[in-house]
Amino acid sequence: MRVQDAVLQKLEEKQGEFLSGESLAASLGVSRNAIWKGVKGLRALGYDIEAVTGRGYALGREADVLTAESVARRLMTPFPVRVEVRREVSSTNDVLKAEAERGAPEGTVLIAEEQTAGKGRLGRRFLSPPGTGLYLSILLRPQFSAEQSLFITTAAAVAVAQAIEEVADVEAKIKWVNDVYIGGKKVCGILTEASVDFESGGLHWAVLGIGINIAGPEGGFPAELRETAGALFPGKCPASVRSRLAAAVIRRFFEWYERLEDAPFLEEYRRRSFLDGKWVAFTLGSEQFSGVVQGIDEKARLVVRLDTGETQAFSAGEVSMHRAGGETA
Ligand code: BTN
């Protein structure tokens, strides 16, 4: 570990308290000058570190530390997970897909402070500014069929909703198929990409990408998202919230993943689903449907009593709850 990262880890362990340069140097086995250089490097990255002669260094109580160590320390999962945190990537999904092709193992997790080309579903962009969101991707090498692998996204939505409630005092709902909502606004989107093995009918790999808005971006959400997008903390964020949330998401997800074939998360998914009984308009490819949602079936499909009278189960599609003319059902 670099001295700079080790200093950050030590300061975060005692966040808000002063640690002397001498004790830091002794515990890390480096010179006091190396500690000071590390502190300067961390400040240049934006960390609020106070330096007081005779007392040493202290990390601000509200600093939101996001490092591989700060996440790993909170993980507490028996599943073999390796976390990497980068400052800026194009898209964590794209980078991890390339690593998957090069043979990276299941359980590799990539987190970025910022994405310059964050991707959403259906070719959309996912706004990923630094500091206010959690952008992470998990590499999986599922042993089950491609059909069962569809549960990956469903399980992830449940894991995210549970993790959000672990770190924030809010109620998280799920909008089929994979958006997490708080107070009627979308706070999380999930994009799973996979490489299919046609011979076995399974997958070579799947990359599960999760983007969570922790706070509103500086200057607010852009006009096109203002009506629909929300964040976990509209005001001040608690310390190290991204590390805590990342660890909780990863831990919760792998709990479900290990039992994915039996779909034990479905009950929790149904409990959090807020489309039941609602009228929805539905786009699948170029086709349009509308009707009243009856529930989620055992394959995590959305069951809809269509306006035509027939009942159909959908495994993919884009749902909206707005009737033409602006009325919301
Ligand atoms: C959606 O809401 O349409 C899905 C958004 C998925 C965003 C996440 S952020 C981490 C990962 N990397 C990406 O480029 N996209 C996913």
mmCIF file of N, CA, C and O in Angstrom, residues 221-263:
data_model
loop_
_atom_site.group_PDB
_atom_site.id
_atom_site.type_symbol
_atom_site.label_atom_id
_atom_site.label_comp_id
_atom_site.label_asym_id
_atom_site.label_seq_id
_atom_site.Cartn_x
_atom_site.Cartn_y
_atom_site.Cartn_z
ATOM 1 N N PHE A 221 -29.751 18.642 -10.387
ATOM 2 C CA PHE A 221 -29.832 17.734 -11.539
ATOM 3 C C PHE A 221 -30.146 18.546 -12.797
ATOM 4 O O PHE A 221 -30.845 19.558 -12.725
ATOM 5 N N PRO A 222 -29.645 18.112 -13.963
ATOM 6 C CA PRO A 222 -29.984 18.820 -15.199
ATOM 7 C C PRO A 222 -31.490 18.778 -15.454
ATOM 8 O O PRO A 222 -32.191 17.894 -14.944
ATOM 9 N N ALA A 223 -31.983 19.738 -16.217
ATOM 10 C CA ALA A 223 -33.428 19.922 -16.420
ATOM 11 C C ALA A 223 -34.148 18.628 -16.773
ATOM 12 O O ALA A 223 -35.217 18.331 -16.236
ATOM 13 N N GLU A 224 -33.548 17.799 -17.645
ATOM 14 C CA GLU A 224 -34.245 16.594 -18.112
ATOM 15 C C GLU A 224 -34.398 15.538 -17.022
ATOM 16 O O GLU A 224 -35.188 14.605 -17.160
ATOM 17 N N LEU A 225 -33.627 15.673 -15.920
ATOM 18 C CA LEU A 225 -33.715 14.675 -14.835
ATOM 19 C C LEU A 225 -34.432 15.224 -13.600
ATOM 20 O O LEU A 225 -34.756 14.476 -12.679
ATOM 21 N N ARG A 226 -34.656 16.544 -13.583
ATOM 22 C CA ARG A 226 -35.140 17.200 -12.353
ATOM 23 C C ARG A 226 -36.429 16.594 -11.813
ATOM 24 O O ARG A 226 -36.605 16.442 -10.620
ATOM 25 N N GLU A 227 -37.330 16.206 -12.693
ATOM 26 C CA GLU A 227 -38.628 15.668 -12.266
ATOM 27 C C GLU A 227 -38.513 14.266 -11.695
ATOM 28 O O GLU A 227 -39.273 13.867 -10.815
ATOM 29 N N THR A 228 -37.542 13.495 -12.225
ATOM 30 C CA THR A 228 -37.515 12.062 -11.909
ATOM 31 C C THR A 228 -36.396 11.630 -10.974
ATOM 32 O O THR A 228 -36.538 10.636 -10.272
ATOM 33 N N ALA A 229 -35.272 12.376 -10.968
ATOM 34 C CA ALA A 229 -34.107 11.909 -10.206
ATOM 35 C C ALA A 229 -34.106 12.444 -8.783
ATOM 36 O O ALA A 229 -34.513 13.578 -8.526
ATOM 37 N N GLY A 230 -33.651 11.606 -7.866
ATOM 38 C CA GLY A 230 -33.529 12.024 -6.471
ATOM 39 C C GLY A 230 -32.216 11.529 -5.901
ATOM 40 O O GLY A 230 -31.402 10.931 -6.615
ATOM 41 N N ALA A 231 -31.997 11.792 -4.613
ATOM 42 C CA ALA A 231 -30.754 11.376 -3.966
ATOM 43 C C ALA A 231 -31.050 10.910 -2.546
ATOM 44 O O ALA A 231 -32.087 11.230 -1.985
ATOM 45 N N LEU A 232 -30.113 10.135 -1.999
ATOM 46 C CA LEU A 232 -30.295 9.602 -0.643
ATOM 47 C C LEU A 232 -30.339 10.715 0.392
ATOM 48 O O LEU A 232 -31.116 10.678 1.338
ATOM 49 N N PHE A 233 -29.433 11.683 0.233
ATOM 50 C CA PHE A 233 -29.342 12.758 1.212
ATOM 51 C C PHE A 233 -29.505 14.094 0.495
ATOM 52 O O PHE A 233 -28.567 14.545 -0.156
ATOM 53 N N PRO A 234 -30.656 14.708 0.596
ATOM 54 C CA PRO A 234 -30.835 15.999 -0.052
ATOM 55 C C PRO A 234 -29.938 17.059 0.589
ATOM 56 O O PRO A 234 -29.491 17.992 -0.058
ATOM 57 N N GLY A 235 -29.622 16.890 1.896
ATOM 58 C CA GLY A 235 -28.745 17.859 2.577
ATOM 59 C C GLY A 235 -27.359 17.290 2.773
ATOM 60 O O GLY A 235 -26.767 16.742 1.850
ATOM 61 N N LYS A 236 -26.881 17.400 4.015
ATOM 62 C CA LYS A 236 -25.514 16.975 4.330
ATOM 63 C C LYS A 236 -25.380 15.449 4.369
ATOM 64 O O LYS A 236 -26.254 14.764 4.881
ATOM 65 N N CYS A 237 -24.269 14.926 3.827
ATOM 66 C CA CYS A 237 -24.059 13.464 3.849
ATOM 67 C C CYS A 237 -23.247 13.080 5.074
ATOM 68 O O CYS A 237 -22.328 13.797 5.448
ATOM 69 N N PRO A 238 -23.540 11.921 5.682
ATOM 70 C CA PRO A 238 -22.713 11.472 6.800
ATOM 71 C C PRO A 238 -21.314 11.055 6.337
ATOM 72 O O PRO A 238 -21.112 10.805 5.150
ATOM 73 N N ALA A 239 -20.379 10.961 7.289
ATOM 74 C CA ALA A 239 -18.987 10.646 6.949
ATOM 75 C C ALA A 239 -18.875 9.265 6.290
ATOM 76 O O ALA A 239 -19.599 8.341 6.648
ATOM 77 N N SER A 240 -17.980 9.181 5.354
ATOM 78 C CA SER A 240 -17.646 7.921 4.667
ATOM 79 C C SER A 240 -18.860 7.141 4.197
ATOM 80 O O SER A 240 -18.885 5.908 4.212
ATOM 81 N N VAL A 241 -19.881 7.875 3.760
ATOM 82 C CA VAL A 241 -21.125 7.202 3.385
ATOM 83 C C VAL A 241 -20.947 6.333 2.148
ATOM 84 O O VAL A 241 -21.546 5.253 2.050
ATOM 85 N N ARG A 242 -20.092 6.766 1.214
ATOM 86 C CA ARG A 242 -19.939 5.946 -0.003
ATOM 87 C C ARG A 242 -19.280 4.611 0.313
ATOM 88 O O ARG A 242 -19.675 3.581 -0.220
ATOM 89 N N SER A 243 -18.295 4.615 1.219
ATOM 90 C CA SER A 243 -17.656 3.336 1.592
ATOM 91 C C SER A 243 -18.654 2.436 2.295
ATOM 92 O O SER A 243 -18.706 1.230 2.040
ATOM 93 N N ARG A 244 -19.429 3.019 3.198
ATOM 94 C CA ARG A 244 -20.382 2.195 3.956
ATOM 95 C C ARG A 244 -21.444 1.630 3.034
ATOM 96 O O ARG A 244 -21.829 0.467 3.134
ATOM 97 N N LEU A 245 -21.903 2.474 2.107
ATOM 98 C CA LEU A 245 -22.942 2.023 1.189
ATOM 99 C C LEU A 245 -22.394 0.960 0.226
ATOM 100 O O LEU A 245 -23.041 -0.061 -0.021
ATOM 101 N N ALA A 246 -21.187 1.196 -0.288
ATOM 102 C CA ALA A 246 -20.587 0.221 -1.207
ATOM 103 C C ALA A 246 -20.450 -1.127 -0.518
ATOM 104 O O ALA A 246 -20.829 -2.172 -1.077
ATOM 105 N N ALA A 247 -19.925 -1.118 0.716
ATOM 106 C CA ALA A 247 -19.732 -2.377 1.447
ATOM 107 C C ALA A 247 -21.082 -3.065 1.673
ATOM 108 O O ALA A 247 -21.205 -4.287 1.495
ATOM 109 N N ALA A 248 -22.092 -2.286 2.035
ATOM 110 C CA ALA A 248 -23.407 -2.882 2.314
ATOM 111 C C ALA A 248 -24.019 -3.466 1.033
ATOM 112 O O ALA A 248 -24.588 -4.558 1.049
ATOM 113 N N VAL A 249 -23.880 -2.764 -0.087
ATOM 114 C CA VAL A 249 -24.431 -3.266 -1.356
ATOM 115 C C VAL A 249 -23.757 -4.585 -1.727
ATOM 116 O O VAL A 249 -24.414 -5.570 -2.067
ATOM 117 N N ILE A 250 -22.418 -4.601 -1.647
ATOM 118 C CA ILE A 250 -21.668 -5.800 -2.051
ATOM 119 C C ILE A 250 -22.041 -6.977 -1.139
ATOM 120 O O ILE A 250 -22.329 -8.081 -1.594
ATOM 121 N N ARG A 251 -22.043 -6.721 0.174
ATOM 122 C CA ARG A 251 -22.347 -7.801 1.132
ATOM 123 C C ARG A 251 -23.756 -8.350 0.901
ATOM 124 O O ARG A 251 -23.965 -9.541 0.756
ATOM 125 N N ARG A 252 -24.725 -7.429 0.798
ATOM 126 C CA ARG A 252 -26.121 -7.858 0.618
ATOM 127 C C ARG A 252 -26.280 -8.600 -0.703
ATOM 128 O O ARG A 252 -26.980 -9.601 -0.787
ATOM 129 N N PHE A 253 -25.627 -8.084 -1.757
ATOM 130 C CA PHE A 253 -25.781 -8.736 -3.057
ATOM 131 C C PHE A 253 -25.267 -10.165 -2.997
ATOM 132 O O PHE A 253 -25.946 -11.093 -3.449
ATOM 133 N N PHE A 254 -24.067 -10.380 -2.457
ATOM 134 C CA PHE A 254 -23.507 -11.738 -2.462
ATOM 135 C C PHE A 254 -24.306 -12.697 -1.575
ATOM 136 O O PHE A 254 -24.335 -13.896 -1.839
ATOM 137 N N GLU A 255 -24.963 -12.163 -0.556
ATOM 138 C CA GLU A 255 -25.841 -13.028 0.257
ATOM 139 C C GLU A 255 -26.923 -13.638 -0.630
ATOM 140 O O GLU A 255 -27.231 -14.818 -0.544
ATOM 141 N N TRP A 256 -27.499 -12.814 -1.498
ATOM 142 C CA TRP A 256 -28.548 -13.308 -2.406
ATOM 143 C C TRP A 256 -27.958 -14.144 -3.523
ATOM 144 O O TRP A 256 -28.526 -15.139 -3.948
ATOM 145 N N TYR A 257 -26.812 -13.721 -4.036
ATOM 146 C CA TYR A 257 -26.196 -14.365 -5.204
ATOM 147 C C TYR A 257 -25.883 -15.829 -4.921
ATOM 148 O O TYR A 257 -26.033 -16.686 -5.796
ATOM 149 N N GLU A 258 -25.470 -16.113 -3.701
ATOM 150 C CA GLU A 258 -25.105 -17.502 -3.386
ATOM 151 C C GLU A 258 -26.306 -18.431 -3.399
ATOM 152 O O GLU A 258 -26.159 -19.635 -3.450
ATOM 153 N N ARG A 259 -27.514 -17.842 -3.346
ATOM 154 C CA ARG A 259 -28.733 -18.683 -3.371
ATOM 155 C C ARG A 259 -29.620 -18.268 -4.557
ATOM 156 O O ARG A 259 -30.837 -18.403 -4.508
ATOM 157 N N LEU A 260 -28.988 -17.748 -5.595
ATOM 158 C CA LEU A 260 -29.733 -17.096 -6.677
ATOM 159 C C LEU A 260 -30.780 -17.994 -7.341
ATOM 160 O O LEU A 260 -31.891 -17.543 -7.640
ATOM 161 N N GLU A 261 -30.405 -19.274 -7.531
ATOM 162 C CA GLU A 261 -31.310 -20.160 -8.288
ATOM 163 C C GLU A 261 -32.670 -20.336 -7.614
ATOM 164 O O GLU A 261 -33.681 -20.516 -8.272
ATOM 165 N N ASP A 262 -32.696 -20.276 -6.265
ATOM 166 C CA ASP A 262 -33.968 -20.464 -5.555
ATOM 167 C C ASP A 262 -34.750 -19.157 -5.443
ATOM 168 O O ASP A 262 -35.854 -19.143 -4.883
ATOM 169 N N ALA A 263 -34.165 -18.072 -5.893
ATOM 170 C CA ALA A 263 -34.816 -16.754 -5.890
ATOM 171 C C ALA A 263 -35.449 -16.373 -4.543
ATOM 172 O O ALA A 263 -36.590 -15.932 -4.486
#
